[in-house]
Amino acid sequence: MSESTRVTVAQRTYSPATAITLMREGAPPLLARVLAGRGLGSMVELGGALRFLYHHSQMKGTAEAAQFLADGIQQGRKFLVVADYDCDGATACAVTLRGMRALGANINFIVPDRMVHGYGLTPSVVDLAFQRFPSTEIIVTVDNGVASHAGVERALELGLEVVVTDHHLPAKGKPLPPAHVIVDPSQPGCQFPTKATAGVGVIWYVLWALQDELKRRGIEPAQPGFKVSSLLPLVAVGSVADVVPLDENNRILIQAGLERIRSGNSFPGIAALATVGVTNHTRIEDLLTMDIAFGIGPRINAAGRLETMDVGIECLITDDPDQAEMLATQLATINQTRKEIEHETVVEAVQQAEALVVEGTRSIAVHSPDWHAGVIGIVAGRIKERRYRPTFVMTTDSTTGQIKGSGRSIPGFNLKDALDQVDKAHPGLMPKFGGHAMAAGVTLRPGGFETFRDALEAEAERILTDELLNERVEHDGSLSGQELSPKTASELSGPPWGQMFPQPAFCDTFTVEEAKLTGKHRDQLNMVLTRDGVTLRATRFRFEGTVPKDTVKLIYKLALHRDKRGRDELRLLVDHIL
């Protein structure tokens, strides 16, 4: 399937009057046009001061959690963090450890093994925690727990108390787990103005409330001068890596974290992860959200996918630059292995998917017992990007025979709701499932793949119209040769771009001077292009199709490439070849 048949291209509209307002507030003309096209009316909305954040008192459960944690700190009780095994969970764990220790807590951590324990606070994780840290009195979950009924009940049986902090959706039709307190903006009755906060953001809000509670009690931090705002670099990394929508509140959190990272007021692990092994000569003072999304985040995530997340968390909590660099190098190596496993799985999975798409199905579900469970989520995302269908990639647990899958979706098809419908139609098919509208996980009974595949397709046929299956790609217009410059790229690089606040993309036709496939798998298209007398280099990663000749129409983003001499060169990162 060629790229040109999969998209409908449209230019974003914007209010010229709003763009003028933004220019009066100091935005360069092109940036003003771009921001106006994303609905911003003032530069304050871009990433304002921390005083504009929603207050912790607005999030249900934070006051109760702060009081309970403050009591525990004063009483010298022993805490244990149970984290998720992705970047959001790792950064949330690091925020908790750094913050709680600075405020005087005795606290350790444990992370489930993806292959052994599964997701969340399962009974087996509680048992492991009890064995490894038998003196634990209070468990604090981060980025998990709101649907962990059995795990919370097991903890209570062992005499432990549980504080759940999470951002996932609770199980539909079930009461919340019997934890001492639950902090989750997605729980019923929470009036927090945004549901887009990442798991790392939720626990940061809890620590903000805890800091205020201890101050109210007249208790000084164990680490003199500590403020929770110092943890915002970790919040920025976890939020960007978890691809949460960048609404105004998240933009404030991320921008504040980025400013601290760029100024060197961060942690050794973040600096090491940003720069170790990077061929683009990245400087920490120039770090962008793109560097987190495609560099730091995947390196941390790789540990949880292929090994355990312990090394990722240790990298984020160490204050020793040498140890941070050693751990970051280890994570980068693991990530390279992950890329190879992912590539092999994508090739096999696409071969299965191709036949399904040709037959006109509206969803994709593929399965092999040989695929690594740690990469199936990424592979599902890759296939969804390439074939623009809701996609589940599944493998078999060799121990239990259960089939475990990870799904990614497209706008208009809510995966969590779809799984609820499948569960109603086939009770017992899915012992476990959950997630979000755009990403979900599921465990099937042995032998249940075909039933699940057909039930998912039935739901896709019910929901997805031809229009929804036609990917809509928006861009911010055309750039002149004069605008195709490092200066333009620099002007556009400041804001915290991300999910629901997309990085600027442009659409133009170029003359092809040179084009060739490179990379280990011959799937990276490198081009030398000209437009309006300007010569440029452009790259399309994960390229499919025929190498272009003569002229080519692209949707592209601007990026700066720093050479060995420290000079910035403009590069085009190609999203679509039309």
Coordinates of C-alpha atoms in Angstrom, one line a residue:
M1 CA 0.0 0.0 0.0
S2 CA 1.5 3.3 -1.0
E3 CA 1.6 6.3 1.3
S4 CA -0.4 8.5 -1.1
T5 CA -3.5 6.4 -0.8
R6 CA -3.9 6.6 2.9
V7 CA -4.4 10.2 3.7
T8 CA -6.6 13.2 3.2
V9 CA -4.5 16.4 3.5
A10 CA -5.8 19.6 4.9
Q11 CA -4.3 22.9 5.9
R12 CA -5.1 24.1 9.4
T13 CA -7.2 27.2 9.6
Y14 CA -6.4 30.0 12.0
S15 CA -7.7 33.5 13.0
P16 CA -5.5 36.2 11.5
A17 CA -6.7 38.5 14.3
T18 CA -5.5 36.0 16.9
A19 CA -2.1 35.7 15.1
I20 CA -1.7 39.5 15.3
T21 CA -2.5 39.4 19.0
L22 CA 0.2 36.8 19.5
M23 CA 2.7 38.7 17.5
R24 CA 2.0 41.8 19.7
E25 CA 2.9 39.6 22.6
G26 CA 6.3 38.8 21.1
A27 CA 5.7 35.7 18.9
P28 CA 7.5 35.6 15.5
P29 CA 5.0 35.8 12.6
L30 CA 5.2 32.1 11.6
L31 CA 5.0 30.9 15.2
A32 CA 2.0 33.2 15.8
R33 CA 0.2 31.6 12.8
V34 CA 1.0 28.1 14.0
L35 CA -0.2 28.8 17.6
A36 CA -3.3 30.5 16.4
G37 CA -4.0 27.4 14.4
R38 CA -3.9 25.4 17.6
G39 CA -6.5 27.6 19.4
L40 CA -4.1 29.7 21.5
G41 CA -5.3 33.2 22.2
S42 CA -2.4 34.4 24.3
M43 CA 1.2 33.5 24.8
V44 CA 0.4 33.0 28.5
E45 CA -1.5 29.8 27.4
L46 CA 1.6 28.4 25.8
G47 CA 3.3 27.3 29.0
G48 CA 2.6 29.8 31.7
A49 CA 4.1 30.2 35.2
L50 CA 3.5 27.5 37.8
R51 CA 1.0 29.8 39.5
F52 CA -1.4 29.1 36.7
L53 CA -1.5 25.4 37.4
Y54 CA -4.7 23.8 38.7
H55 CA -4.3 23.5 42.5
H56 CA -3.8 20.1 44.2
S57 CA -6.9 20.7 46.2
Q58 CA -9.0 20.3 43.0
M59 CA -7.9 16.7 42.6
K60 CA -10.0 14.2 44.6
G61 CA -8.1 12.3 47.3
T62 CA -4.9 14.5 47.4
A63 CA -5.8 16.1 50.7
E64 CA -6.5 12.7 52.3
A65 CA -3.4 11.1 50.8
A66 CA -1.3 14.0 52.0
Q67 CA -2.6 13.7 55.6
F68 CA -2.1 9.9 55.6
L69 CA 1.5 10.2 54.2
A70 CA 2.4 13.0 56.5
D71 CA 1.2 10.9 59.5
G72 CA 3.3 8.0 58.2
I73 CA 6.4 10.1 57.9
Q74 CA 5.9 11.5 61.4
Q75 CA 5.4 8.0 62.8
G76 CA 8.4 6.6 61.0
R77 CA 6.4 4.1 59.1
K78 CA 8.0 2.3 56.1
F79 CA 6.7 2.9 52.6
L80 CA 7.1 0.9 49.4
V81 CA 6.4 2.3 45.9
V82 CA 5.0 -0.2 43.4
A83 CA 5.5 1.3 39.9
D84 CA 4.5 0.5 36.4
Y85 CA 7.2 -0.7 34.0
D86 CA 7.1 2.1 31.4
C87 CA 8.6 5.5 31.3
D88 CA 5.7 7.1 33.0
G89 CA 5.9 4.6 35.8
A90 CA 9.7 4.9 36.1
T91 CA 9.6 8.7 36.3
A92 CA 6.7 8.5 38.7
C93 CA 8.6 6.1 40.9
A94 CA 11.7 8.5 40.8
V95 CA 9.5 11.4 41.7
T96 CA 8.1 9.5 44.7
L97 CA 11.4 8.3 45.9
R98 CA 13.2 11.6 45.6
G99 CA 10.3 13.6 46.9
M100 CA 9.3 11.3 49.8
R101 CA 12.9 10.9 51.0
A102 CA 13.5 14.6 50.8
L103 CA 10.4 15.1 53.0
G104 CA 11.6 12.6 55.5
A105 CA 10.1 9.2 54.5
N106 CA 11.7 5.8 54.8
I107 CA 10.8 4.4 51.4
N108 CA 11.9 1.7 48.9
F109 CA 10.5 0.6 45.5
I110 CA 9.6 -2.5 43.5
V111 CA 8.6 -2.8 39.9
P112 CA 6.7 -5.8 38.4
D113 CA 8.4 -7.9 35.8
R114 CA 6.3 -7.6 32.7
M115 CA 6.8 -11.3 31.8
V116 CA 6.2 -12.7 35.3
H117 CA 3.7 -10.5 37.2
G118 CA 1.8 -8.7 34.5
Y119 CA 0.5 -5.2 34.9
G120 CA -0.4 -3.4 38.1
L121 CA -0.6 -4.3 41.7
T122 CA -1.3 -8.0 41.3
P123 CA -1.4 -10.4 44.2
S124 CA 2.0 -11.9 43.1
V125 CA 3.6 -8.4 43.2
V126 CA 2.2 -7.9 46.7
D127 CA 3.6 -11.2 47.8
L128 CA 7.0 -10.4 46.2
A129 CA 7.0 -7.0 47.9
F130 CA 6.2 -8.6 51.2
Q131 CA 9.0 -11.1 50.8
R132 CA 11.6 -8.6 49.6
F133 CA 10.7 -5.8 52.1
P134 CA 8.9 -7.6 55.0
S135 CA 8.9 -4.4 57.2
T136 CA 6.8 -2.5 54.7
E137 CA 3.7 -0.9 56.2
I138 CA 2.3 1.3 53.4
I139 CA 2.3 0.6 49.7
V140 CA 2.0 3.6 47.3
T141 CA 1.2 2.7 43.7
V142 CA 2.2 5.0 40.9
D143 CA 0.8 4.8 37.4
N144 CA -1.3 1.8 38.3
G145 CA -3.7 0.4 40.9
V146 CA -7.1 1.9 40.1
A147 CA -8.2 -1.5 38.7
S148 CA -6.1 -3.7 41.0
H149 CA -8.8 -5.1 43.2
A150 CA -7.2 -8.5 43.9
G151 CA -3.8 -6.9 44.6
V152 CA -5.2 -4.4 47.0
E153 CA -7.2 -7.1 48.8
R154 CA -4.1 -9.3 49.1
A155 CA -2.2 -6.3 50.6
L156 CA -4.9 -5.9 53.2
E157 CA -4.8 -9.6 54.0
L158 CA -1.1 -9.1 54.8
G159 CA -1.8 -6.1 57.1
L160 CA -0.6 -3.5 54.6
E161 CA -2.3 -0.2 53.8
V162 CA -2.5 1.0 50.2
V163 CA -2.5 4.5 48.6
V164 CA -3.3 4.3 44.9
T165 CA -2.2 7.0 42.6
D166 CA -3.1 6.4 38.9
H167 CA -4.5 8.1 35.8
H168 CA -6.0 5.1 34.1
L169 CA -9.7 4.5 33.8
P170 CA -11.3 2.4 36.6
A171 CA -12.9 -0.9 35.7
K172 CA -16.3 -0.3 34.3
G173 CA -19.2 -1.6 36.4
K174 CA -17.0 -2.3 39.5
P175 CA -16.5 -0.4 42.7
L176 CA -13.0 1.0 43.2
P177 CA -10.4 -1.2 45.0
P178 CA -10.6 -1.0 48.8
A179 CA -7.4 1.2 49.2
H180 CA -7.0 3.6 52.1
V181 CA -7.2 6.5 49.5
I182 CA -7.3 6.7 45.7
V183 CA -6.0 9.7 43.8
D184 CA -6.9 9.4 40.1
P185 CA -8.4 12.2 38.1
S186 CA -10.3 9.6 36.0
Q187 CA -12.2 8.2 39.1
P188 CA -15.9 8.9 39.6
G189 CA -16.5 12.2 41.4
C190 CA -13.1 13.8 40.7
Q191 CA -13.7 17.4 39.5
F192 CA -10.1 18.0 38.5
P193 CA -10.4 20.2 35.4
T194 CA -8.3 17.9 33.2
K195 CA -8.2 14.1 32.8
A196 CA -5.0 14.3 30.7
T197 CA -2.5 14.2 33.6
A198 CA 0.1 11.4 33.3
G199 CA 0.8 9.0 36.2
V200 CA 3.9 11.0 37.0
G201 CA 1.8 14.2 37.2
V202 CA -0.7 12.6 39.6
I203 CA 2.0 11.6 42.1
W204 CA 3.6 15.0 41.7
Y205 CA 0.3 16.6 42.7
V206 CA 0.1 14.3 45.8
L207 CA 3.6 15.3 46.8
W208 CA 2.7 19.0 46.3
A209 CA -0.2 18.5 48.7
L210 CA 2.1 16.5 51.1
Q211 CA 4.7 19.4 51.1
D212 CA 1.9 21.9 52.0
E213 CA 0.5 19.5 54.7
L214 CA 3.9 19.1 56.3
K215 CA 4.5 22.9 56.2
R216 CA 1.1 23.4 57.8
R217 CA 2.3 21.1 60.6
G218 CA 5.5 23.1 61.0
I219 CA 7.7 20.2 59.8
E220 CA 10.7 21.1 57.7
P221 CA 11.9 18.8 54.9
A222 CA 14.6 16.3 55.8
Q223 CA 16.5 17.8 52.8
P224 CA 16.9 21.5 53.6
G225 CA 15.3 23.8 51.0
F226 CA 13.6 21.0 49.1
K227 CA 10.7 22.0 46.9
V228 CA 8.5 19.7 44.8
S229 CA 9.1 22.0 41.8
S230 CA 12.6 20.6 41.6
L231 CA 11.0 17.3 40.5
L232 CA 9.4 18.8 37.4
P233 CA 12.2 17.6 35.0
L234 CA 11.0 14.0 35.8
V235 CA 7.4 15.1 35.3
A236 CA 8.2 16.5 31.9
V237 CA 10.0 13.4 30.7
G238 CA 7.3 11.0 31.9
S239 CA 4.4 13.1 30.5
V240 CA 5.9 13.5 27.1
A241 CA 6.9 9.8 26.9
D242 CA 3.4 8.7 27.9
V243 CA 2.0 10.8 25.0
V244 CA -0.7 12.5 27.2
P245 CA -2.6 15.3 25.5
L246 CA -0.7 18.6 26.0
D247 CA -3.5 20.7 27.4
E248 CA -2.6 24.0 29.1
N249 CA -2.0 22.4 32.5
N250 CA 0.3 19.8 31.0
R251 CA 2.1 22.4 28.9
I252 CA 2.9 24.4 32.1
L253 CA 4.3 21.3 33.8
I254 CA 6.3 20.2 30.8
Q255 CA 7.6 23.7 30.0
A256 CA 8.7 24.2 33.6
G257 CA 10.5 20.9 33.6
L258 CA 12.2 21.6 30.2
E259 CA 13.4 25.0 31.5
R260 CA 15.0 23.3 34.5
I261 CA 16.6 20.6 32.3
R262 CA 18.0 23.2 29.8
S263 CA 19.4 25.3 32.6
G264 CA 21.3 22.3 34.1
N265 CA 19.0 22.3 37.2
S266 CA 17.9 18.7 36.7
F267 CA 19.3 15.2 37.5
P268 CA 22.3 13.4 36.2
G269 CA 20.3 10.6 34.7
I270 CA 18.2 12.8 32.5
A271 CA 21.3 14.6 31.1
A272 CA 23.0 11.3 30.5
L273 CA 20.0 9.7 28.7
A274 CA 19.7 12.8 26.5
T275 CA 23.3 12.8 25.3
V276 CA 24.9 9.4 25.6
G277 CA 25.5 7.8 22.2
V278 CA 23.6 10.6 20.4
T279 CA 25.2 11.3 17.0
N280 CA 23.4 14.7 16.7
H281 CA 25.7 16.3 19.3
T282 CA 22.7 17.2 21.4
R283 CA 23.3 19.9 24.0
I284 CA 21.3 19.7 27.1
E285 CA 20.5 23.4 26.9
D286 CA 18.7 22.8 23.6
L287 CA 16.6 19.8 24.7
L288 CA 13.2 19.6 23.0
T289 CA 10.1 17.5 23.6
M290 CA 11.0 15.6 20.5
D291 CA 14.3 14.5 22.1
I292 CA 12.3 13.1 25.0
A293 CA 9.7 11.4 22.8
F294 CA 12.3 9.8 20.4
G295 CA 15.4 9.5 22.7
I296 CA 15.0 9.6 26.5
G297 CA 11.6 7.9 26.6
P298 CA 12.3 4.9 24.4
R299 CA 15.6 4.3 26.2
I300 CA 13.8 4.1 29.6
N301 CA 10.9 2.1 28.2
A302 CA 13.2 -0.5 26.7
A303 CA 14.3 -1.7 30.2
G304 CA 10.8 -2.5 31.1
R305 CA 10.1 -4.2 27.8
L306 CA 13.0 -6.5 27.6
E307 CA 14.4 -6.8 31.2
T308 CA 13.3 -5.0 34.4
M309 CA 12.7 -1.3 35.0
D310 CA 15.0 -1.3 38.0
V311 CA 17.9 0.0 35.9
G312 CA 15.8 2.8 34.5
I313 CA 14.7 3.9 37.9
E314 CA 18.2 3.7 39.3
C315 CA 19.4 5.9 36.5
L316 CA 16.8 8.5 37.4
I317 CA 17.4 8.5 41.1
T318 CA 21.2 8.5 41.2
D319 CA 23.1 11.8 42.0
D320 CA 26.4 10.4 40.7
P321 CA 27.1 11.5 37.1
D322 CA 29.4 8.6 36.4
Q323 CA 26.9 6.0 37.5
A324 CA 24.2 7.9 35.6
E325 CA 26.2 7.7 32.4
M326 CA 27.0 4.0 32.9
L327 CA 23.3 3.2 33.5
A328 CA 22.2 5.4 30.5
T329 CA 24.7 3.6 28.3
Q330 CA 23.2 0.3 29.5
L331 CA 19.7 1.5 28.7
A332 CA 20.8 2.7 25.2
T333 CA 22.2 -0.8 24.5
I334 CA 19.0 -2.4 25.6
N335 CA 17.0 -0.1 23.4
Q336 CA 19.1 -1.1 20.4
T337 CA 18.2 -4.7 21.1
R338 CA 14.6 -3.7 21.4
K339 CA 14.7 -2.0 18.0
E340 CA 16.0 -5.2 16.4
I341 CA 13.4 -7.4 18.0
E342 CA 10.7 -4.9 17.1
H343 CA 11.8 -4.8 13.4
E344 CA 11.6 -8.6 13.1
T345 CA 8.2 -8.7 14.7
V346 CA 6.9 -5.9 12.5
V347 CA 8.0 -7.7 9.4
E348 CA 6.1 -10.8 10.4
A349 CA 3.1 -9.1 11.8
V350 CA 2.7 -6.9 8.6
Q351 CA 2.7 -10.0 6.5
Q352 CA -0.3 -11.3 8.5
A353 CA -1.9 -7.8 8.5
E354 CA -1.6 -7.3 4.7
A355 CA -4.0 -10.1 3.9
L356 CA -6.6 -8.8 6.3
V357 CA -6.5 -5.3 4.9
V358 CA -6.7 -6.5 1.3
E359 CA -9.8 -8.3 2.2
G360 CA -11.4 -5.1 3.5
T361 CA -11.5 -5.7 7.2
R362 CA -11.7 -2.6 9.4
S363 CA -9.5 -3.9 12.2
I364 CA -6.3 -5.9 12.5
A365 CA -5.5 -8.6 15.1
V366 CA -2.4 -10.7 14.5
H367 CA -0.9 -13.4 16.7
S368 CA 2.2 -15.5 17.0
P369 CA 3.4 -17.5 20.0
D370 CA 7.0 -16.5 19.1
W371 CA 6.7 -12.8 19.4
H372 CA 8.3 -11.0 22.4
A373 CA 5.7 -9.7 24.8
G374 CA 7.8 -6.7 25.5
V375 CA 7.5 -5.2 22.0
I376 CA 3.9 -6.1 21.0
G377 CA 2.6 -2.6 22.0
I378 CA 5.2 -0.8 19.9
V379 CA 4.5 -3.2 17.0
A380 CA 0.8 -2.5 17.3
G381 CA 1.5 1.2 17.0
R382 CA 3.7 0.7 14.0
I383 CA 1.1 -1.4 12.1
K384 CA -1.6 1.1 13.1
E385 CA 0.5 3.9 11.6
R386 CA 1.2 2.0 8.4
R387 CA -2.3 0.5 7.8
Y388 CA -4.5 3.0 9.7
R389 CA -6.7 0.4 11.4
P390 CA -7.3 -0.4 15.1
T391 CA -4.6 -3.0 15.7
F392 CA -4.0 -5.7 18.3
V393 CA -0.7 -7.6 18.3
M394 CA -0.7 -10.8 20.4
T395 CA 1.6 -13.5 21.7
T396 CA 1.2 -16.5 23.9
D397 CA 2.4 -16.9 27.5
S398 CA 4.3 -20.2 27.3
T399 CA 3.7 -20.9 31.0
T400 CA -0.1 -20.4 31.1
G401 CA -1.1 -20.7 27.5
Q402 CA -3.0 -17.4 27.8
I403 CA -2.8 -15.0 24.9
K404 CA -1.6 -11.5 25.8
G405 CA -2.2 -8.6 23.5
S406 CA -1.6 -4.9 23.2
G407 CA -3.7 -2.6 21.0
R408 CA -3.5 0.9 19.4
S409 CA -6.3 2.7 17.8
I410 CA -7.3 5.5 15.5
P411 CA -9.5 8.6 16.2
G412 CA -13.2 7.5 16.3
F413 CA -12.6 4.0 17.7
N414 CA -12.4 3.8 21.5
L415 CA -10.4 0.7 22.3
K416 CA -11.5 0.5 26.0
D417 CA -15.2 0.8 25.0
A418 CA -14.7 -1.8 22.2
L419 CA -13.2 -4.3 24.7
D420 CA -16.2 -3.7 27.0
Q421 CA -18.5 -4.7 24.1
V422 CA -16.4 -7.7 23.3
D423 CA -16.6 -8.8 27.0
K424 CA -20.3 -8.5 27.0
A425 CA -20.7 -10.5 23.8
H426 CA -18.2 -13.2 25.0
P427 CA -18.1 -13.5 28.8
G428 CA -14.9 -15.2 30.0
L429 CA -13.0 -14.6 26.8
M430 CA -10.9 -11.9 28.4
P431 CA -9.9 -12.6 32.0
K432 CA -8.2 -9.2 32.0
F433 CA -8.4 -6.1 29.9
G434 CA -8.1 -2.3 30.3
G435 CA -6.6 0.9 29.0
H436 CA -7.5 4.1 27.2
A437 CA -9.4 5.1 24.1
M438 CA -6.2 4.9 22.0
A439 CA -4.2 2.2 23.8
A440 CA -5.3 -1.0 25.6
G441 CA -4.1 -4.3 26.8
V442 CA -5.9 -7.6 27.0
T443 CA -5.4 -11.2 28.2
L444 CA -7.3 -13.9 26.4
R445 CA -8.1 -17.5 27.6
P446 CA -6.1 -20.1 25.7
G447 CA -7.3 -20.7 22.2
G448 CA -9.4 -17.5 22.2
F449 CA -7.6 -15.5 19.5
E450 CA -10.0 -16.2 16.6
T451 CA -13.0 -15.4 18.7
F452 CA -11.4 -12.2 19.8
R453 CA -10.3 -11.2 16.3
D454 CA -13.8 -11.8 14.9
A455 CA -15.5 -9.9 17.8
L456 CA -13.1 -7.0 17.4
E457 CA -13.9 -6.9 13.7
A458 CA -17.6 -6.9 14.4
E459 CA -17.3 -3.9 16.7
A460 CA -15.1 -2.1 14.1
E461 CA -17.7 -2.8 11.4
R462 CA -20.3 -1.3 13.6
I463 CA -18.4 1.8 14.5
L464 CA -15.9 2.7 11.7
T465 CA -17.2 4.4 8.6
D466 CA -15.2 4.8 5.4
E467 CA -14.6 8.4 6.4
L468 CA -13.1 7.4 9.7
L469 CA -10.8 4.9 8.0
N470 CA -9.4 7.7 5.8
E471 CA -6.6 9.3 7.7
R472 CA -6.7 13.0 7.9
V473 CA -3.4 14.8 8.0
E474 CA -3.2 18.5 8.8
H475 CA -0.4 20.8 8.1
D476 CA 0.4 24.5 8.7
G477 CA 0.8 25.6 5.1
S478 CA 3.8 26.3 2.9
L479 CA 7.2 27.7 3.6
S480 CA 9.2 29.9 1.2
G481 CA 12.9 29.2 0.5
Q482 CA 13.8 32.1 2.8
E483 CA 11.8 30.5 5.6
L484 CA 13.5 27.2 5.2
S485 CA 16.4 28.1 7.5
P486 CA 17.9 27.2 10.9
K487 CA 16.5 30.5 12.2
T488 CA 12.9 29.3 11.5
A489 CA 13.5 25.9 13.0
S490 CA 14.9 27.6 16.1
E491 CA 11.9 29.9 16.4
L492 CA 9.5 27.0 16.3
S493 CA 11.4 24.8 18.7
G494 CA 10.6 26.5 21.9
P495 CA 7.0 25.3 22.7
P496 CA 6.3 21.9 24.3
W497 CA 4.9 20.2 21.3
G498 CA 3.2 16.8 21.6
Q499 CA -0.1 14.9 21.6
M500 CA -3.1 17.2 20.8
F501 CA -0.7 20.1 20.4
P502 CA 1.3 18.9 17.4
Q503 CA 4.7 20.1 16.3
P504 CA 4.4 22.3 13.2
A505 CA 4.3 20.5 9.9
F506 CA 4.4 22.0 6.4
C507 CA 3.5 20.9 2.9
D508 CA 5.6 21.7 -0.2
T509 CA 6.9 20.3 -3.4
F510 CA 10.6 19.9 -3.9
T511 CA 13.0 19.0 -6.7
V512 CA 14.8 15.7 -5.9
E513 CA 18.6 16.0 -6.5
E514 CA 19.4 12.8 -4.8
A515 CA 17.5 10.0 -3.1
K516 CA 18.7 6.7 -1.6
L517 CA 17.8 4.1 0.9
T518 CA 20.1 3.6 3.9
G519 CA 20.2 2.0 7.3
K520 CA 20.6 -1.6 8.3
H521 CA 17.2 -2.6 7.0
R522 CA 17.3 -0.2 4.0
D523 CA 14.1 1.5 5.2
Q524 CA 15.5 5.0 5.8
L525 CA 15.1 7.3 2.8
N526 CA 17.6 10.1 2.7
M527 CA 17.2 12.9 0.1
V528 CA 18.9 16.0 -1.1
L529 CA 16.2 18.5 -2.2
T530 CA 16.0 22.0 -3.6
R531 CA 13.2 24.6 -3.3
D532 CA 13.4 28.3 -4.3
G533 CA 17.2 28.0 -4.7
V534 CA 17.7 26.4 -1.3
T535 CA 19.3 23.0 -1.0
L536 CA 18.2 20.8 1.9
R537 CA 18.6 17.4 3.4
A538 CA 15.5 15.4 4.3
T539 CA 14.9 12.0 5.9
R540 CA 11.9 9.7 5.9
F541 CA 12.2 6.9 8.6
R542 CA 10.5 3.6 8.2
F543 CA 10.0 4.3 4.5
E544 CA 7.7 2.2 2.3
G545 CA 7.2 2.5 -1.5
T546 CA 9.2 3.6 -4.5
V547 CA 12.2 6.0 -4.1
P548 CA 11.1 9.3 -5.5
K549 CA 12.6 11.0 -8.6
D550 CA 12.4 14.4 -10.2
T551 CA 9.9 16.1 -7.8
V552 CA 8.3 15.1 -4.6
K553 CA 5.5 16.5 -2.5
L554 CA 6.1 16.2 1.3
I555 CA 4.5 16.9 4.6
Y556 CA 7.5 17.6 6.8
K557 CA 8.8 19.1 10.1
L558 CA 11.8 21.2 10.7
A559 CA 14.7 20.0 12.8
L560 CA 18.2 21.2 13.6
H561 CA 21.2 19.0 13.1
R562 CA 24.3 20.0 14.9
D563 CA 27.6 19.0 13.3
K564 CA 30.9 18.3 15.0
R565 CA 31.9 21.9 14.8
G566 CA 28.8 22.9 16.7
R567 CA 27.0 24.5 13.7
D568 CA 23.3 24.1 13.2
E569 CA 22.0 22.8 9.9
L570 CA 18.4 22.5 8.9
R571 CA 17.0 19.0 8.2
L572 CA 13.6 18.1 7.1
L573 CA 11.9 15.2 8.9
V574 CA 9.3 13.8 6.5
D575 CA 6.0 12.6 7.8
H576 CA 4.3 11.8 4.5
I577 CA 5.2 11.5 0.9
L578 CA 2.1 12.4 -1.2

